[in-house]
mmCIF file of C-alpha atoms and ligand atoms in Angstrom:
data_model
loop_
_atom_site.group_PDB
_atom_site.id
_atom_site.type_symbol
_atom_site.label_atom_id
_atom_site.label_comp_id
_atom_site.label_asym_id
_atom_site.label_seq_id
_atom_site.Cartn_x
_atom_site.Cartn_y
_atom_site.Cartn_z
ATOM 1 C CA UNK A 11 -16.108 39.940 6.378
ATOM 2 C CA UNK A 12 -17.181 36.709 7.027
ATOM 3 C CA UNK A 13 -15.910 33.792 4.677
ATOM 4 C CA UNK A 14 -16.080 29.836 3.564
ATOM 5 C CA UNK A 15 -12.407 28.909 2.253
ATOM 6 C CA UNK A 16 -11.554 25.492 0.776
ATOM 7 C CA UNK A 17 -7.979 24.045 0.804
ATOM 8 C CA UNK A 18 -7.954 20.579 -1.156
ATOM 9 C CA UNK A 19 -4.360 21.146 -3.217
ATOM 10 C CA UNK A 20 -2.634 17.544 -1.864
ATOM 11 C CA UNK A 21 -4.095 14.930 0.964
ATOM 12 C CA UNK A 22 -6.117 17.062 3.169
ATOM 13 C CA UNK A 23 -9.370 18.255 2.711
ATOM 14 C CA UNK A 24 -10.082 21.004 4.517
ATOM 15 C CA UNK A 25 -13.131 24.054 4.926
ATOM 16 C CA UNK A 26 -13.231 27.320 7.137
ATOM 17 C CA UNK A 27 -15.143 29.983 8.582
ATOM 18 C CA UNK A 28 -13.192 33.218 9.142
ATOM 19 C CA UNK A 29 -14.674 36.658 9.805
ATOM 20 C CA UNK A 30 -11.171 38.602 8.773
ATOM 21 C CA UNK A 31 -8.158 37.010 10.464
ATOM 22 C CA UNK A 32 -10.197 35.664 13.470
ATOM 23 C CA UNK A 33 -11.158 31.949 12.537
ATOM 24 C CA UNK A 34 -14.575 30.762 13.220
ATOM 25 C CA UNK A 35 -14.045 26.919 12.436
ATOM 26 C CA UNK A 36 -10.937 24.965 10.458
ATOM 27 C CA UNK A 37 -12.323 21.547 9.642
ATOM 28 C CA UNK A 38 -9.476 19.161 8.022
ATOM 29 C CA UNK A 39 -9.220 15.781 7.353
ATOM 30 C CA UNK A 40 -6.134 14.225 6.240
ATOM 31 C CA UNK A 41 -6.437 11.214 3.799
ATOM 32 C CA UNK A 42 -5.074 8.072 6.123
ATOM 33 C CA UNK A 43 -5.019 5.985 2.253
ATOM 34 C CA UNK A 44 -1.471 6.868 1.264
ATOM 35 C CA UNK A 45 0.172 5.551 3.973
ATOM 36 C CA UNK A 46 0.731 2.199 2.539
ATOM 37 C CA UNK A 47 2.357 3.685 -0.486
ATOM 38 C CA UNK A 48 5.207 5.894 1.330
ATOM 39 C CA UNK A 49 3.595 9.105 -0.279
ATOM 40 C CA UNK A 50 0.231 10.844 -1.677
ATOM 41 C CA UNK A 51 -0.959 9.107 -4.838
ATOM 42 C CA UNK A 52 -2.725 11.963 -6.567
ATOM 43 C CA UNK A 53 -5.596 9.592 -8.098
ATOM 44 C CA UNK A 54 -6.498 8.325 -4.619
ATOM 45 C CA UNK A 55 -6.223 12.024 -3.309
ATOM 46 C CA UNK A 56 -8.590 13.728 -5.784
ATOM 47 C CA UNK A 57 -11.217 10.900 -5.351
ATOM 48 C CA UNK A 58 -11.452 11.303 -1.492
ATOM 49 C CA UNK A 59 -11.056 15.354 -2.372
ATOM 50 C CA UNK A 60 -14.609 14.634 -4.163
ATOM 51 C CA UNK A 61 -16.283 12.356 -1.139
ATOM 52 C CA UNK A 62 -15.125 14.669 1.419
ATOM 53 C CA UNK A 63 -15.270 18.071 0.433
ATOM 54 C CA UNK A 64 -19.045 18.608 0.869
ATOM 55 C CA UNK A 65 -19.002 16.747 4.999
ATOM 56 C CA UNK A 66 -15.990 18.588 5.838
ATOM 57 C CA UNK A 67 -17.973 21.757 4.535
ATOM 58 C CA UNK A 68 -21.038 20.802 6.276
ATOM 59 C CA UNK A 69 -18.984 20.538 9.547
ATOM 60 C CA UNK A 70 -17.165 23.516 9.191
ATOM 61 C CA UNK A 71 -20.437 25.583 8.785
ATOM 62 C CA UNK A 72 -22.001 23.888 12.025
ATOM 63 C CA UNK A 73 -18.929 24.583 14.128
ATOM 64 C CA UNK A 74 -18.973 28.255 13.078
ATOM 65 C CA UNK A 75 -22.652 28.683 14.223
ATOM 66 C CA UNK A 76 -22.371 30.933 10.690
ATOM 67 C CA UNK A 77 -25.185 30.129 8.019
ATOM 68 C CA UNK A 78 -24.763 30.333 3.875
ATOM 69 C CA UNK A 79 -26.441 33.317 3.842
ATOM 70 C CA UNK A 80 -24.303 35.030 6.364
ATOM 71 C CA UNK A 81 -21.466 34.568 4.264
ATOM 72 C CA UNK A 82 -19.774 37.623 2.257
ATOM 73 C CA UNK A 83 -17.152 36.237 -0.074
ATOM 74 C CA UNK A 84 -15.706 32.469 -1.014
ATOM 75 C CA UNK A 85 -11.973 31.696 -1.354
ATOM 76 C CA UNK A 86 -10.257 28.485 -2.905
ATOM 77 C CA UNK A 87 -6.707 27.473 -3.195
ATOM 78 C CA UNK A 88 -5.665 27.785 -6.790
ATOM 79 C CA UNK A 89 -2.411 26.215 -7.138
ATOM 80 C CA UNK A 90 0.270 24.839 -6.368
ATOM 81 C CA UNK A 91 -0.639 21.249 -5.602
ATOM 82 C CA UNK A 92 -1.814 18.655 -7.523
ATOM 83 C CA UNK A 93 -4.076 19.390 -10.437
ATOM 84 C CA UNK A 94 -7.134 16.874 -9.899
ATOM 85 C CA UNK A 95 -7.449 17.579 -5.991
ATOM 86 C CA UNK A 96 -6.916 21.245 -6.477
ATOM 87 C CA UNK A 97 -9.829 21.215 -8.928
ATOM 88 C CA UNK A 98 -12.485 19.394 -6.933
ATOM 89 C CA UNK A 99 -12.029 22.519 -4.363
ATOM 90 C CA UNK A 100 -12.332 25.251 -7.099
ATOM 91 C CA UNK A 101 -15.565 23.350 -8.653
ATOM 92 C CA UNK A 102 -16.972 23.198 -5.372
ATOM 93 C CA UNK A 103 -15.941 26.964 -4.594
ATOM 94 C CA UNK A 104 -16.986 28.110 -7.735
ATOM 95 C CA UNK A 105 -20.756 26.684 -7.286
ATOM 96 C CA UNK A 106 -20.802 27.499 -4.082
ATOM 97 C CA UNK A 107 -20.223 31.367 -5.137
ATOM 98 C CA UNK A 108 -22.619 31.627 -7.725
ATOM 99 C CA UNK A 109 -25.289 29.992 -5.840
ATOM 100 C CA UNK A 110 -24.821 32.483 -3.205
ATOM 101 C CA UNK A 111 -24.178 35.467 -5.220
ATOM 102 C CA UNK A 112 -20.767 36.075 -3.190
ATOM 103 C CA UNK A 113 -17.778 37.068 -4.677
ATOM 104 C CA UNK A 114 -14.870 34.507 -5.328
ATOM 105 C CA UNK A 115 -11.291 34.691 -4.884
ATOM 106 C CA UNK A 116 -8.236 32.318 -5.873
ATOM 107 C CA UNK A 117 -5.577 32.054 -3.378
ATOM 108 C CA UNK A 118 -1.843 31.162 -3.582
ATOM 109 C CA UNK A 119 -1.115 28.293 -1.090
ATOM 110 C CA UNK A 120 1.967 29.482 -0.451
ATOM 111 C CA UNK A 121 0.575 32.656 0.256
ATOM 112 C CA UNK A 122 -1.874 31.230 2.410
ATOM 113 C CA UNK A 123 0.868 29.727 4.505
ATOM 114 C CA UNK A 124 2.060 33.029 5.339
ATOM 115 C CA UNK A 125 -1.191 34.429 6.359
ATOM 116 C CA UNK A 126 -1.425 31.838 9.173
ATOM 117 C CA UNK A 127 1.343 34.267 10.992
ATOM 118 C CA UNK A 128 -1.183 36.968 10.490
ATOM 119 C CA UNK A 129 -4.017 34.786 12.140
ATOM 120 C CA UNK A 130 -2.137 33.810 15.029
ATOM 121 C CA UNK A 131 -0.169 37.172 15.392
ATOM 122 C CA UNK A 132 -3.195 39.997 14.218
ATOM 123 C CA UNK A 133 -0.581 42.645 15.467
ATOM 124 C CA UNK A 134 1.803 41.408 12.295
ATOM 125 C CA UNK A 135 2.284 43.396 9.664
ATOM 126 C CA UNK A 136 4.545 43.633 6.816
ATOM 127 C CA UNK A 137 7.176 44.151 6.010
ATOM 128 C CA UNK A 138 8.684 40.999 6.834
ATOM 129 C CA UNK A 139 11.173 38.278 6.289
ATOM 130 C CA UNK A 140 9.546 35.079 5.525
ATOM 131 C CA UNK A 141 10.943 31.340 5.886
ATOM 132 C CA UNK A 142 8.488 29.336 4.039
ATOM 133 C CA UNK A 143 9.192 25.142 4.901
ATOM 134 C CA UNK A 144 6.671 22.793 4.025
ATOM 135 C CA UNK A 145 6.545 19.120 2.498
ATOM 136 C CA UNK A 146 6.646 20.863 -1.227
ATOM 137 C CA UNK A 147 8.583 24.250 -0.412
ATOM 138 C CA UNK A 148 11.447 25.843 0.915
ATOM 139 C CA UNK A 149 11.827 29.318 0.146
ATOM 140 C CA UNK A 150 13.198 32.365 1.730
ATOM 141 C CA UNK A 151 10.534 35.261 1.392
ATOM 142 C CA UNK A 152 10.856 38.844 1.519
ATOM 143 C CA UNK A 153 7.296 40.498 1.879
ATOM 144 C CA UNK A 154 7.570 44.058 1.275
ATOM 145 C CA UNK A 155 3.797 44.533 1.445
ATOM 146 C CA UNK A 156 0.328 42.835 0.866
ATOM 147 C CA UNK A 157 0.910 40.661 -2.087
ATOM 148 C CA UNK A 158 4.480 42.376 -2.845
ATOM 149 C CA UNK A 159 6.704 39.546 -2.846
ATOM 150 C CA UNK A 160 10.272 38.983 -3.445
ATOM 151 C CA UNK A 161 11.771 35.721 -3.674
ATOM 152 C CA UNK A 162 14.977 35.705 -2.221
ATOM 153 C CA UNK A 163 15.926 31.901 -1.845
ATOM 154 C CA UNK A 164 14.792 28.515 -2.635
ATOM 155 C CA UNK A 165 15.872 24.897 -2.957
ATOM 156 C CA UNK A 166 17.752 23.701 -5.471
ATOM 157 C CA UNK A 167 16.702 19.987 -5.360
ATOM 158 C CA UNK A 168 14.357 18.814 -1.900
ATOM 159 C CA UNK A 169 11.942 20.672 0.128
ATOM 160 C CA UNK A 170 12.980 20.507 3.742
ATOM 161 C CA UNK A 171 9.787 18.123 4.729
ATOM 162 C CA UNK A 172 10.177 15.873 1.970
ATOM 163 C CA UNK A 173 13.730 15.495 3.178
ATOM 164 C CA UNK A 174 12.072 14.754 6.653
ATOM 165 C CA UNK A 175 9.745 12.051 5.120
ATOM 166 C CA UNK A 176 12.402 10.406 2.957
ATOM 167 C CA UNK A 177 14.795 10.289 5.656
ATOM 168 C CA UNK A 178 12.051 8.714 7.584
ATOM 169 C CA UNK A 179 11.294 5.897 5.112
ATOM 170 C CA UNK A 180 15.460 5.286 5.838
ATOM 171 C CA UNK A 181 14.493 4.845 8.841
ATOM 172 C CA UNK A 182 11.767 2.614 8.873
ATOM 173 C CA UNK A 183 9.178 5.041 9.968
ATOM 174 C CA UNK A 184 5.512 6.057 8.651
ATOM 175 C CA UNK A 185 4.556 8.863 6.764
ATOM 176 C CA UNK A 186 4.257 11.341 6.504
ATOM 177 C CA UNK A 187 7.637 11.307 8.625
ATOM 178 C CA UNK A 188 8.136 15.042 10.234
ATOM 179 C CA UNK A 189 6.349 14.329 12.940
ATOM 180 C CA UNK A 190 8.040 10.984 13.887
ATOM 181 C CA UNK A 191 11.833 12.043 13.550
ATOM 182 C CA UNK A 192 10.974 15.178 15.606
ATOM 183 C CA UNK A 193 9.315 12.697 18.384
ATOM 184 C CA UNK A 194 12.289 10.164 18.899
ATOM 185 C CA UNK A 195 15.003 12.731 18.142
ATOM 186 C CA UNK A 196 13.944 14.147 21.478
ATOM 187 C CA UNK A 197 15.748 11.426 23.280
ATOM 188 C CA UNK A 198 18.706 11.721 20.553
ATOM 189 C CA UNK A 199 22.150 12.774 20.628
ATOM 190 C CA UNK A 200 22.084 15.672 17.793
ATOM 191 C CA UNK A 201 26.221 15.457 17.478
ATOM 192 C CA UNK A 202 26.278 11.481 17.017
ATOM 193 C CA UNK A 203 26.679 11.686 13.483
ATOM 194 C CA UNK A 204 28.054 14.999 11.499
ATOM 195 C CA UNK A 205 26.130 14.987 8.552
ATOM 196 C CA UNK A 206 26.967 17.385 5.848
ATOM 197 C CA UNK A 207 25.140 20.863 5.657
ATOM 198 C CA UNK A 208 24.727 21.877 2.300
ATOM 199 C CA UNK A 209 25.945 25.573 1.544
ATOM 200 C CA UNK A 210 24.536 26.449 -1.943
ATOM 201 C CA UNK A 211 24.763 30.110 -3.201
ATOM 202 C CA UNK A 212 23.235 33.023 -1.762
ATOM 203 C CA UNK A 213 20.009 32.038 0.116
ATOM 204 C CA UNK A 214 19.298 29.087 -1.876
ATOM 205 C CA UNK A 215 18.856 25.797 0.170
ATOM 206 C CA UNK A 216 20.416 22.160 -0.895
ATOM 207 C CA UNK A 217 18.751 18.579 0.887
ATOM 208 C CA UNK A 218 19.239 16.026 -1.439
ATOM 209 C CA UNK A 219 22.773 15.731 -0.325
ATOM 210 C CA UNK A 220 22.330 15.291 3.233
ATOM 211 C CA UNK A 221 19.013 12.136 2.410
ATOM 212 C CA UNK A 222 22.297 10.315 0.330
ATOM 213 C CA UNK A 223 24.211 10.983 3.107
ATOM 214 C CA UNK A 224 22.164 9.429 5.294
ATOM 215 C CA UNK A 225 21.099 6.867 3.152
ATOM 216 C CA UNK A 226 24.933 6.035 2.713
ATOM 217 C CA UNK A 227 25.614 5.961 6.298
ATOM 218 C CA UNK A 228 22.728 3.394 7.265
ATOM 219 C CA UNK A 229 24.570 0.997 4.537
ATOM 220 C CA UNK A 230 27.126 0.919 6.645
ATOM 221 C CA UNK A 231 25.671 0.012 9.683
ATOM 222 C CA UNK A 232 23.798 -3.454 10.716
ATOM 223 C CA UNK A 233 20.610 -3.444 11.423
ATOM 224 C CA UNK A 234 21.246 -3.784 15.495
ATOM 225 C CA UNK A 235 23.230 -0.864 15.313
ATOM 226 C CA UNK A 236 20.702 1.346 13.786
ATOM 227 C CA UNK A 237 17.683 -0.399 15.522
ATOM 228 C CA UNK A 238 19.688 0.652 19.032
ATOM 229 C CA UNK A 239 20.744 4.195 17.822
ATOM 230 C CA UNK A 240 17.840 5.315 15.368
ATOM 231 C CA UNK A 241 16.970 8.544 17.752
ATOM 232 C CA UNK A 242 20.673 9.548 17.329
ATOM 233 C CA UNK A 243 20.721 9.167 13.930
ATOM 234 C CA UNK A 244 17.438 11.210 13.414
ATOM 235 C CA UNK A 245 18.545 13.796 15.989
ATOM 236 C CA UNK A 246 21.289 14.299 13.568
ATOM 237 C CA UNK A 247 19.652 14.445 10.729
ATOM 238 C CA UNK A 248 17.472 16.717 12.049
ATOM 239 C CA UNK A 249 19.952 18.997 13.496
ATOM 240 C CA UNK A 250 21.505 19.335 9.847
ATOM 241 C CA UNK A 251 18.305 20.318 7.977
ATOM 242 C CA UNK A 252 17.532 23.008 11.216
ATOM 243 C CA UNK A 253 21.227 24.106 11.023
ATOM 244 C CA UNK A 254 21.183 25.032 7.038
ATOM 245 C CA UNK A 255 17.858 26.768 7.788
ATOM 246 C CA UNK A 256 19.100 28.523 10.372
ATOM 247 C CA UNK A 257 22.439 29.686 8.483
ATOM 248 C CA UNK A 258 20.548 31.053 4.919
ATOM 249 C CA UNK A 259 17.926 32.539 7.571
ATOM 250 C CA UNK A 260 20.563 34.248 9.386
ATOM 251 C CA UNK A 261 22.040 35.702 6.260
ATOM 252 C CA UNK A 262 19.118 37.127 5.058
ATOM 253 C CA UNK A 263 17.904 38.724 8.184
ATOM 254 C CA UNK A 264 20.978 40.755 8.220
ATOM 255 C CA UNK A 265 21.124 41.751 4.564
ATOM 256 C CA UNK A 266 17.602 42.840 4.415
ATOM 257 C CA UNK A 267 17.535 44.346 7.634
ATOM 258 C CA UNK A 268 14.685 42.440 8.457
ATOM 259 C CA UNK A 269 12.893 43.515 12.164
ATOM 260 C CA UNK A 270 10.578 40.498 11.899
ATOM 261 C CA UNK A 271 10.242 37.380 10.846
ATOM 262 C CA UNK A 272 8.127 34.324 10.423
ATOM 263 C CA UNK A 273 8.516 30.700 9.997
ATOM 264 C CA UNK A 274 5.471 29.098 8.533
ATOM 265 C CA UNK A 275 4.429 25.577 6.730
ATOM 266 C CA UNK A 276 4.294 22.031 8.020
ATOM 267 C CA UNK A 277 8.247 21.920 9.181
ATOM 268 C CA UNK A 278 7.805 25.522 11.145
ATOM 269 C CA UNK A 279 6.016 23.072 13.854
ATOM 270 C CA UNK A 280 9.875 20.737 14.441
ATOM 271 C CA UNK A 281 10.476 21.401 18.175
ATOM 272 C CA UNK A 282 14.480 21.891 17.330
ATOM 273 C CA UNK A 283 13.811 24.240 14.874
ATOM 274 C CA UNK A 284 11.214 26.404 17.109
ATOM 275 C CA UNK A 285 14.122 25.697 19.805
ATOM 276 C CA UNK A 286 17.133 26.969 17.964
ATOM 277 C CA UNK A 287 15.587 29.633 16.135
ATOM 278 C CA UNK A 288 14.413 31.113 19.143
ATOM 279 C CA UNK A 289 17.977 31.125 20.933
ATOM 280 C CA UNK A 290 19.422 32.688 17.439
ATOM 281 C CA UNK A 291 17.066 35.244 16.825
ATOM 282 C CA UNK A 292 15.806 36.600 20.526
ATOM 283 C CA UNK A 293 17.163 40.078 20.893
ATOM 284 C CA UNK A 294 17.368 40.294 17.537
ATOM 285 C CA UNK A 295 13.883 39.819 15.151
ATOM 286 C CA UNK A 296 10.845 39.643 16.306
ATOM 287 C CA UNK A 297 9.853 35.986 15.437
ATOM 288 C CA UNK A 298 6.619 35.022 14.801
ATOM 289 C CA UNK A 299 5.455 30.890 14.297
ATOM 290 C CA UNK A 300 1.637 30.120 13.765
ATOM 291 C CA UNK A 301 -0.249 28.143 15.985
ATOM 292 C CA UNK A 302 0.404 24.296 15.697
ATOM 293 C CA UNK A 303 -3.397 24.403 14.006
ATOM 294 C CA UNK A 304 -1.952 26.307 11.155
ATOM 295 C CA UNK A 305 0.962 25.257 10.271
ATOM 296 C CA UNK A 306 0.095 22.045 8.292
ATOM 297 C CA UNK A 307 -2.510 22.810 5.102
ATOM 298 C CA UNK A 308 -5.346 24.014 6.642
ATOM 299 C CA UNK A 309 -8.649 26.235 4.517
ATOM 300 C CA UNK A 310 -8.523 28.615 7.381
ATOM 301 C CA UNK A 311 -4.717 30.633 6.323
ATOM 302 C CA UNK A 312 -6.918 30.447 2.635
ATOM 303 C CA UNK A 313 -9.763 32.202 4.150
ATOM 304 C CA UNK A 314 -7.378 34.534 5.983
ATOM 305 C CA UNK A 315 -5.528 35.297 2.892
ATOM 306 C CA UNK A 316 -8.455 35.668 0.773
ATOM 307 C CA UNK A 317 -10.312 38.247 3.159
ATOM 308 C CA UNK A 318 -7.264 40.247 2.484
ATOM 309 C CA UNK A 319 -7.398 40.017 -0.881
ATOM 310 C CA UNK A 320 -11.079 40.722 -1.208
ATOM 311 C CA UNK A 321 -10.524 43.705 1.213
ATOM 312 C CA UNK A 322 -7.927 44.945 -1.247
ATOM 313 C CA UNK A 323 -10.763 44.587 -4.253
ATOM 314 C CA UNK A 324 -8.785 41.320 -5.943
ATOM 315 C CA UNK A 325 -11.918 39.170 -7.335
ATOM 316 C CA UNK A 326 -12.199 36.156 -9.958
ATOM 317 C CA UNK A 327 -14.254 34.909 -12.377
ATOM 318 C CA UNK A 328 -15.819 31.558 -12.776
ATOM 319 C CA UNK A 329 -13.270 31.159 -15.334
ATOM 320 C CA UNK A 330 -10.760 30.498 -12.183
ATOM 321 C CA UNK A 331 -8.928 27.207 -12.631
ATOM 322 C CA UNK A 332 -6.033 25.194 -11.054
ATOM 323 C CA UNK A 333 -2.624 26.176 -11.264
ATOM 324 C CA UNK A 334 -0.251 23.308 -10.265
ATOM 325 C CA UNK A 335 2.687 25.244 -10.493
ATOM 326 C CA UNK A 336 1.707 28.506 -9.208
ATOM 327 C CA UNK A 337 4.923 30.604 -7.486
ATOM 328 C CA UNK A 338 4.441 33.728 -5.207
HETATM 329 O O1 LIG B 15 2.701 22.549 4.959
HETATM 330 P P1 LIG B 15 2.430 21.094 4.931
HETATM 331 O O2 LIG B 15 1.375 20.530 5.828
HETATM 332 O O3 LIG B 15 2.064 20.607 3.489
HETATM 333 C C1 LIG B 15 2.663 21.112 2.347
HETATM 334 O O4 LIG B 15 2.203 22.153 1.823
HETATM 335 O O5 LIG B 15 3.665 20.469 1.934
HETATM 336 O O6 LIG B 15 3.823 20.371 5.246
HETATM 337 C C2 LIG B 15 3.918 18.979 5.355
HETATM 338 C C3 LIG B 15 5.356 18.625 5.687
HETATM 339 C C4 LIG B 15 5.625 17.117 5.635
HETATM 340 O O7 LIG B 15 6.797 16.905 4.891
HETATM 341 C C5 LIG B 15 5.818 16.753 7.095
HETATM 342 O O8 LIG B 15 6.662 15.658 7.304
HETATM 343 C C6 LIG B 15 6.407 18.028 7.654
HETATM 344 O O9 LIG B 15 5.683 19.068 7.016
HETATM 345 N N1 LIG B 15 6.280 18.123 9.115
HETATM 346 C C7 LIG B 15 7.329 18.148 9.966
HETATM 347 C C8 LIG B 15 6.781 18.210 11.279
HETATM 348 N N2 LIG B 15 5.417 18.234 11.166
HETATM 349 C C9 LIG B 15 5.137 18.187 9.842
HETATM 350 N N3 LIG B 15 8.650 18.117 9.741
HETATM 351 C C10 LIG B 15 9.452 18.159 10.812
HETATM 352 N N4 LIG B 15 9.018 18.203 12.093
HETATM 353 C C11 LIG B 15 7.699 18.237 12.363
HETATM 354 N N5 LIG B 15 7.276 18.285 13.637
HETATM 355 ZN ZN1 LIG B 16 1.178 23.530 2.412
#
């Protein structure tokens, strides 16, 4: 089944072209305008949602070779994000499907990150244990079965990225800061600093204490001293967020009984984490990352996720709207 998904629920604008889980084109642009600020200012996101959306759309149909009338069903992000960029997307989506006569289908991002396993690995299947990290989430996921979900951790205060990109800002770097910590850590010492690793109940996850930790340290350095050993200090950082994910992942894995598992969302690209997740878990799950491709918002894990979901016979109206803080 061949279909146009939109993802517009934060900074990046983005349309696809997937016939099932095989992805035809994944057009994204992500909004360069926030940098200055430190973060996404929603006001400036939802405008640019509105001048881009119909381009990126454009492009993403050329690039599939597929034309409007080829295409069999529409999906949209429908939460969470933020409410006036999430809403230029289902707008769009919803015109777009009654023009063409095409069923329409709302999509859980967070659900969508999990389908970009399922485009990368077809052969996936659940059940499986899910470790969702992203800029806005971190949640430990058991996924019994299409669209049967069981939540079995989350975070009690910071998602794991938005630990990255405030830890950044400490640092003096741009955002969004993932990217950048993971790059100089490389030449890092991970032990220079033993920053504390948070060990909240059950599989729940804890970050905000390790940023004031952090934050704390760098008062008591001067400026030469951090300037000389920023890649240490970021390796360590970085080794504390991938060591707590590691530790709650661990735990569940062995009290579900889980055979396989996936890592998906913007963080599940951090080189450490690939790196030490792979030593813990070889021989033991099968572990399963998506491409680099999918792993940051993208419309074509929407278009995956909504084939399934149109496969299974889900459909909505045109009375589909945003929900900004939409859970699995
Ligand atoms: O999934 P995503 O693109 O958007 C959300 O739904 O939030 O995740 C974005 C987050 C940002 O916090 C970004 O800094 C982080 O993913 N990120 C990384 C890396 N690449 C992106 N964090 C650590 N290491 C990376 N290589
Ligand atoms: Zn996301």
């Amino acid at each position: 089944m061949k279909i146009l998904a939109f993802e517009t629920s934060c900074d990046e604008t983005s349309a696809a072209v997937v016939d099932g889980l095989k992805v035809l084109s994944n057009v994204t642009h992500t909004q360069l305008e926030h940098a200055d600020f430190g973060g996404v200012v929603p006001e400036i996101a939802s405008r640019a949602q509105i001048r881009l959306i119909w381009p990126i759309t454009r492009k993403a149909l050329a690039v599939s070779g597929v034309g409007l009338d080829e295409i069999e069903g529409i999906a949209v992000t429908k939460g969470p994000g933020l409410i006036g960029s999430l809403l230029v997307g289902i707008v769009f989506a919803k015109t777009i499907a009654q023009l063409l006569r095409r069923p329409l289908i709302g999509v859980n991002h967070l659900e969508g990150h999990i389908f970009s396993a399922f485009i990368s690995h077809p052969e996936l299947k659940p059940p499986l244990l899910v470790l969702l990290v992203s800029g806005g989430h971190t949640e430990l996921v058991w996924m019994a079965d299409y669209f049967d979900y069981r939540l079995l951790g989350v975070t009690l205060d910071d998602a794991a990225g938005e630990a990255f990109d405030k830890v950044a800002k400490l640092l003096g770097l741009p955002y969004p800061g993932g990217p950048h910590i993971d790059r100089i850590a490389r030449e890092g010492d991970p032990e220079f600093v033993n920053f504390p690793r948070a060990r909240p109940k059950d599989f729940d996850f804890s970050f905000s204490g390790l940023k004031t930790a952090v934050l704390y340290y760098l008062r008591k350095q001067s400026k030469e001293f951090i300037e000389e050993h920023i890649a240490d200090i970021a390796a360590s950082f970085q080794e504390a967020v991938v060591d707590s994910l590691l530790l709650k992942t661990e735990k569940a894995v062995e009290q579900t009984g889980a055979e396989k598992l996936a890592v998906v969302g913007g963080v599940s690209l951090n080189s450490r984490l690939r790196e030490k997740f792979r030593s813990a878990f070889t021989g033991k799950v099968e572990l399963f990352f998506p491409e680099p491709q999918y792993c940051g918002d993208n419309a074509a894990m929407i278009g995956a996720a909504g084939h399934v979901r149109l496969e299974h016979g889900f459909r909505d109206g045109l009375d589909l709207t945003a929900y900004p803080n939409l859970q699995l």
